[in-house]
Amino acid sequence: MRDWTGKRYWLVGASEGLGAALARRLSKAGVELILSARSEESLRALADGLPSPAQVEVVDVTDAEALETVAERIGEIDGVIQVAGAYWPFGAQGWDAERANTMADVNFTGAMRLSGVVVPRFVARDRGHFVLTGSLSGYRGLPGAAAYVSSKAGVMVLAQSLYADLRKTGVQVQLLVPGYIRTRLTDKNDFAMPFIMDPERAADICFRHMSGQGFQRAFPRGFSWLFRGSRFLPDWLYYRLFA
């Protein structure tokens, strides 16, 4: 198990939902946190209520220069957790170009920009812990969610590739793959969300995974097999069942 006490972690996407719940769980374990998101007010309110030291660094993951500036300012850290995300529910029939591009820019290229800041530093010293967050929806294309699903699939493949490159080094890469979590983003959905969980419960699962050495944790476990198993269905059957 990982010893968290006294470690310094940069949590990107910490202002609400899973990110804020993870901040509380990590701080309880003795982690010193650097909290980032776009909302300074939310971050400061979160930091003020944490039991371990925390500093606020406002940043937008769509701004590569800003990410680099924060990385320089905070100095050496033990790990980075990427949770930042954007979401609107629509597919091809209701395509919203602006929102689709925002989801791509925050979810996938935001993770790519953060990787560009984090990975070279960790590789250079052969030490670090990098956690990326995907989605159960990212395992295979789904109806009514093209922009979001593809952005999360990109994050998941990014994590898989980084893990392939770094698994025998001192840099640990992990992937979190959650299902529905009750947040401001899922409040936008007008459909049933099976096995939806509170952010605190999801954060506990994430924390246990990050405390170990495994690469990927998809949850809720039973629900995840529906998505993971769908990858093995032939196209004709998959689209008949899911679309």
CSV table of C-alpha atoms in Angstrom, one decimal:
chain,number,residue,atom,x,y,z
A,1,MET,CA,0.0,0.0,0.0
A,2,ARG,CA,1.1,3.5,-0.7
A,3,ASP,CA,2.2,5.7,2.2
A,4,TRP,CA,0.4,9.0,1.6
A,5,THR,CA,1.6,10.9,4.6
A,6,GLY,CA,3.5,14.1,3.7
A,7,LYS,CA,3.2,13.5,0.0
A,8,ARG,CA,2.5,16.5,-2.4
A,9,TYR,CA,-0.1,16.0,-5.1
A,10,TRP,CA,-1.5,18.3,-7.8
A,11,LEU,CA,-5.2,17.7,-8.2
A,12,VAL,CA,-6.5,19.2,-11.5
A,13,GLY,CA,-10.3,19.6,-11.5
A,14,ALA,CA,-10.7,19.8,-7.8
A,15,SER,CA,-13.4,22.4,-7.5
A,16,GLU,CA,-16.5,20.1,-7.2
A,17,GLY,CA,-17.8,16.6,-7.7
A,18,LEU,CA,-15.4,13.7,-7.7
A,19,GLY,CA,-12.4,16.1,-7.6
A,20,ALA,CA,-13.5,17.8,-4.4
A,21,ALA,CA,-14.4,14.5,-2.8
A,22,LEU,CA,-10.9,13.1,-3.8
A,23,ALA,CA,-9.3,16.2,-2.3
A,24,ARG,CA,-11.1,15.6,1.0
A,25,ARG,CA,-10.1,11.9,1.0
A,26,LEU,CA,-6.5,12.5,0.2
A,27,SER,CA,-6.2,15.3,2.7
A,28,LYS,CA,-7.6,13.1,5.4
A,29,ALA,CA,-4.7,10.6,4.5
A,30,GLY,CA,-2.1,13.3,5.1
A,31,VAL,CA,-1.5,14.5,1.6
A,32,GLU,CA,-0.5,18.1,0.9
A,33,LEU,CA,-2.6,19.2,-2.0
A,34,ILE,CA,-2.2,21.7,-4.8
A,35,LEU,CA,-5.8,22.4,-5.9
A,36,SER,CA,-6.5,23.5,-9.4
A,37,ALA,CA,-9.6,24.4,-11.5
A,38,ARG,CA,-11.0,27.6,-13.0
A,39,SER,CA,-13.1,28.6,-10.0
A,40,GLU,CA,-10.9,30.3,-7.4
A,41,GLU,CA,-13.8,30.8,-5.0
A,42,SER,CA,-14.8,27.1,-4.9
A,43,LEU,CA,-11.1,26.0,-4.6
A,44,ARG,CA,-10.5,28.3,-1.6
A,45,ALA,CA,-13.7,27.2,0.1
A,46,LEU,CA,-12.5,23.6,-0.3
A,47,ALA,CA,-8.9,24.3,0.8
A,48,ASP,CA,-10.2,26.1,4.0
A,49,GLY,CA,-12.0,22.9,5.1
A,50,LEU,CA,-9.2,20.4,4.5
A,51,PRO,CA,-7.3,18.9,7.5
A,52,SER,CA,-3.9,18.9,5.7
A,53,PRO,CA,-2.1,21.8,4.0
A,54,ALA,CA,-3.5,22.9,0.6
A,55,GLN,CA,-2.7,25.6,-1.8
A,56,VAL,CA,-4.9,27.0,-4.6
A,57,GLU,CA,-3.6,27.4,-8.1
A,58,VAL,CA,-6.3,28.6,-10.5
A,59,VAL,CA,-5.7,27.2,-14.0
A,60,ASP,CA,-7.6,26.3,-17.2
A,61,VAL,CA,-6.5,23.0,-18.8
A,62,THR,CA,-7.1,24.5,-22.2
A,63,ASP,CA,-4.2,26.9,-21.6
A,64,ALA,CA,-0.9,25.0,-22.0
A,65,GLU,CA,1.2,28.0,-21.0
A,66,ALA,CA,-0.8,28.4,-17.8
A,67,LEU,CA,-0.3,24.8,-16.9
A,68,GLU,CA,3.4,25.1,-17.4
A,69,THR,CA,3.5,28.2,-15.2
A,70,VAL,CA,1.7,26.5,-12.4
A,71,ALA,CA,4.0,23.4,-12.7
A,72,GLU,CA,7.1,25.7,-12.4
A,73,ARG,CA,5.6,27.6,-9.4
A,74,ILE,CA,4.7,24.5,-7.3
A,75,GLY,CA,8.0,22.8,-7.8
A,76,GLU,CA,8.6,19.1,-7.2
A,77,ILE,CA,5.6,17.0,-6.4
A,78,ASP,CA,4.9,13.3,-5.9
A,79,GLY,CA,1.9,13.0,-8.1
A,80,VAL,CA,-0.7,14.5,-10.3
A,81,ILE,CA,-4.4,13.5,-10.6
A,82,GLN,CA,-6.4,14.6,-13.7
A,83,VAL,CA,-10.1,14.9,-13.0
A,84,ALA,CA,-11.1,18.0,-15.0
A,85,GLY,CA,-14.0,17.4,-17.3
A,86,ALA,CA,-16.8,19.0,-19.3
A,87,TYR,CA,-20.1,17.4,-20.3
A,88,TRP,CA,-23.3,18.0,-22.2
A,89,PRO,CA,-25.6,15.2,-23.3
A,90,PHE,CA,-26.2,15.2,-27.1
A,91,GLY,CA,-25.4,13.2,-30.1
A,92,ALA,CA,-25.5,13.5,-33.9
A,93,GLN,CA,-29.1,14.7,-34.2
A,94,GLY,CA,-28.6,17.6,-31.7
A,95,TRP,CA,-25.0,18.4,-32.5
A,96,ASP,CA,-23.7,21.5,-30.7
A,97,ALA,CA,-20.4,22.3,-32.3
A,98,GLU,CA,-19.3,24.8,-29.6
A,99,ARG,CA,-20.0,22.4,-26.8
A,100,ALA,CA,-18.5,19.4,-28.6
A,101,ASN,CA,-15.3,21.3,-29.2
A,102,THR,CA,-15.2,22.3,-25.5
A,103,MET,CA,-15.6,18.7,-24.4
A,104,ALA,CA,-12.8,17.7,-26.7
A,105,ASP,CA,-10.6,20.6,-25.5
A,106,VAL,CA,-11.2,20.1,-21.8
A,107,ASN,CA,-11.5,16.3,-21.5
A,108,PHE,CA,-9.0,15.0,-24.0
A,109,THR,CA,-6.6,17.8,-25.1
A,110,GLY,CA,-6.7,19.1,-21.6
A,111,ALA,CA,-5.4,15.8,-20.4
A,112,MET,CA,-2.8,15.8,-23.2
A,113,ARG,CA,-1.6,19.3,-22.2
A,114,LEU,CA,-1.3,18.2,-18.6
A,115,SER,CA,0.6,15.2,-19.7
A,116,GLY,CA,3.0,17.4,-21.6
A,117,VAL,CA,3.7,19.3,-18.4
A,118,VAL,CA,3.8,16.3,-16.0
A,119,VAL,CA,5.3,13.4,-17.9
A,120,PRO,CA,8.7,14.9,-19.0
A,121,ARG,CA,9.3,16.0,-15.4
A,122,PHE,CA,8.5,12.6,-13.9
A,123,VAL,CA,10.5,10.8,-16.6
A,124,ALA,CA,13.5,13.0,-16.1
A,125,ARG,CA,13.7,12.0,-12.4
A,126,ASP,CA,12.4,8.5,-12.9
A,127,ARG,CA,9.8,9.0,-10.2
A,128,GLY,CA,6.1,10.1,-10.0
A,129,HIS,CA,2.5,9.1,-10.0
A,130,PHE,CA,0.2,10.2,-12.7
A,131,VAL,CA,-3.6,9.4,-12.5
A,132,LEU,CA,-5.9,10.0,-15.4
A,133,THR,CA,-9.7,9.8,-15.4
A,134,GLY,CA,-11.8,8.2,-18.2
A,135,SER,CA,-15.4,6.9,-18.2
A,136,LEU,CA,-17.2,3.6,-18.7
A,137,SER,CA,-18.8,5.2,-21.7
A,138,GLY,CA,-15.3,5.4,-23.3
A,139,TYR,CA,-15.0,1.7,-24.0
A,140,ARG,CA,-17.0,1.8,-27.2
A,141,GLY,CA,-19.2,4.2,-29.2
A,142,LEU,CA,-22.6,5.0,-27.7
A,143,PRO,CA,-25.8,6.7,-29.1
A,144,GLY,CA,-26.5,10.2,-28.0
A,145,ALA,CA,-23.0,11.0,-26.7
A,146,ALA,CA,-20.6,11.1,-29.5
A,147,ALA,CA,-18.5,14.1,-28.4
A,148,TYR,CA,-18.3,13.1,-24.8
A,149,VAL,CA,-17.6,9.4,-25.4
A,150,SER,CA,-14.9,10.1,-27.9
A,151,SER,CA,-13.2,12.6,-25.6
A,152,LYS,CA,-13.1,10.1,-22.8
A,153,ALA,CA,-12.0,7.3,-25.1
A,154,GLY,CA,-9.0,9.5,-26.0
A,155,VAL,CA,-8.0,9.9,-22.4
A,156,MET,CA,-8.2,6.2,-21.8
A,157,VAL,CA,-6.0,5.3,-24.7
A,158,LEU,CA,-3.6,8.0,-23.7
A,159,ALA,CA,-3.3,6.5,-20.2
A,160,GLN,CA,-2.9,3.0,-21.7
A,161,SER,CA,-0.1,4.1,-23.9
A,162,LEU,CA,1.7,6.0,-21.2
A,163,TYR,CA,1.4,2.9,-19.0
A,164,ALA,CA,2.9,0.8,-21.8
A,165,ASP,CA,5.9,3.1,-22.0
A,166,LEU,CA,6.5,3.6,-18.3
A,167,ARG,CA,5.3,0.5,-16.5
A,168,LYS,CA,8.9,-0.8,-15.9
A,169,THR,CA,10.2,2.6,-14.7
A,170,GLY,CA,9.8,4.6,-11.5
A,171,VAL,CA,6.8,6.5,-13.0
A,172,GLN,CA,3.5,4.9,-12.2
A,173,VAL,CA,0.5,5.6,-14.4
A,174,GLN,CA,-3.0,4.7,-13.3
A,175,LEU,CA,-6.5,5.0,-14.9
A,176,LEU,CA,-9.8,5.6,-13.1
A,177,VAL,CA,-12.9,4.6,-15.2
A,178,PRO,CA,-16.0,5.6,-13.3
A,179,GLY,CA,-19.6,5.1,-14.2
A,180,TYR,CA,-22.3,7.6,-13.2
A,181,ILE,CA,-21.5,9.9,-10.3
A,182,ARG,CA,-24.0,12.3,-8.8
A,183,THR,CA,-22.6,15.8,-9.8
A,184,ARG,CA,-23.6,19.0,-11.5
A,185,LEU,CA,-22.7,17.4,-14.8
A,186,THR,CA,-24.9,14.3,-14.5
A,187,ASP,CA,-27.7,16.5,-13.3
A,188,LYS,CA,-28.0,17.5,-17.0
A,189,ASN,CA,-29.1,14.0,-17.9
A,190,ASP,CA,-32.8,13.3,-18.4
A,191,PHE,CA,-32.4,9.5,-18.5
A,192,ALA,CA,-32.1,6.7,-15.9
A,193,MET,CA,-28.5,6.3,-14.7
A,194,PRO,CA,-28.0,2.8,-13.3
A,195,PHE,CA,-25.8,2.4,-10.2
A,196,ILE,CA,-25.2,6.1,-9.8
A,197,MET,CA,-23.1,6.9,-6.8
A,198,ASP,CA,-22.3,9.8,-4.6
A,199,PRO,CA,-18.9,11.5,-5.1
A,200,GLU,CA,-17.7,10.4,-1.7
A,201,ARG,CA,-18.3,6.7,-2.4
A,202,ALA,CA,-16.6,7.1,-5.8
A,203,ALA,CA,-13.6,8.9,-4.2
A,204,ASP,CA,-13.2,6.0,-1.7
A,205,ILE,CA,-13.0,3.6,-4.6
A,206,CYS,CA,-10.5,5.8,-6.4
A,207,PHE,CA,-8.4,6.2,-3.3
A,208,ARG,CA,-8.1,2.5,-2.8
A,209,HIS,CA,-7.1,2.0,-6.4
A,210,MET,CA,-4.5,4.8,-6.2
A,211,SER,CA,-3.1,3.2,-3.0
A,212,GLY,CA,-2.2,0.1,-4.9
A,213,GLN,CA,-0.1,-0.9,-7.9
A,214,GLY,CA,-2.8,-1.9,-10.4
A,215,PHE,CA,-3.2,0.1,-13.6
A,216,GLN,CA,-7.0,0.3,-14.2
A,217,ARG,CA,-10.0,0.5,-12.0
A,218,ALA,CA,-13.5,0.5,-13.7
A,219,PHE,CA,-16.4,0.9,-11.4
A,220,PRO,CA,-19.1,0.0,-10.3
A,221,ARG,CA,-17.5,-3.3,-11.0
A,222,GLY,CA,-20.6,-5.3,-12.1
A,223,PHE,CA,-21.9,-2.4,-14.2
A,224,SER,CA,-18.4,-2.0,-15.8
A,225,TRP,CA,-18.5,-5.5,-17.3
A,226,LEU,CA,-21.4,-4.4,-19.5
A,227,PHE,CA,-19.2,-1.8,-21.1
A,228,ARG,CA,-16.0,-3.8,-21.0
A,229,GLY,CA,-17.7,-6.9,-22.4
A,230,SER,CA,-19.3,-4.9,-25.2
A,231,ARG,CA,-15.9,-4.6,-26.9
A,232,PHE,CA,-16.0,-8.3,-27.8
A,233,LEU,CA,-19.4,-8.2,-29.5
A,234,PRO,CA,-19.5,-8.1,-33.3
A,235,ASP,CA,-20.7,-4.8,-34.8
A,236,TRP,CA,-24.0,-6.2,-36.0
A,237,LEU,CA,-24.9,-7.4,-32.5
A,238,TYR,CA,-23.4,-4.5,-30.6
A,239,TYR,CA,-25.3,-1.8,-32.5
A,240,ARG,CA,-28.5,-3.8,-32.4
A,241,LEU,CA,-28.3,-4.0,-28.6
A,242,PHE,CA,-26.9,-0.6,-27.8
A,243,ALA,CA,-28.1,1.7,-30.6
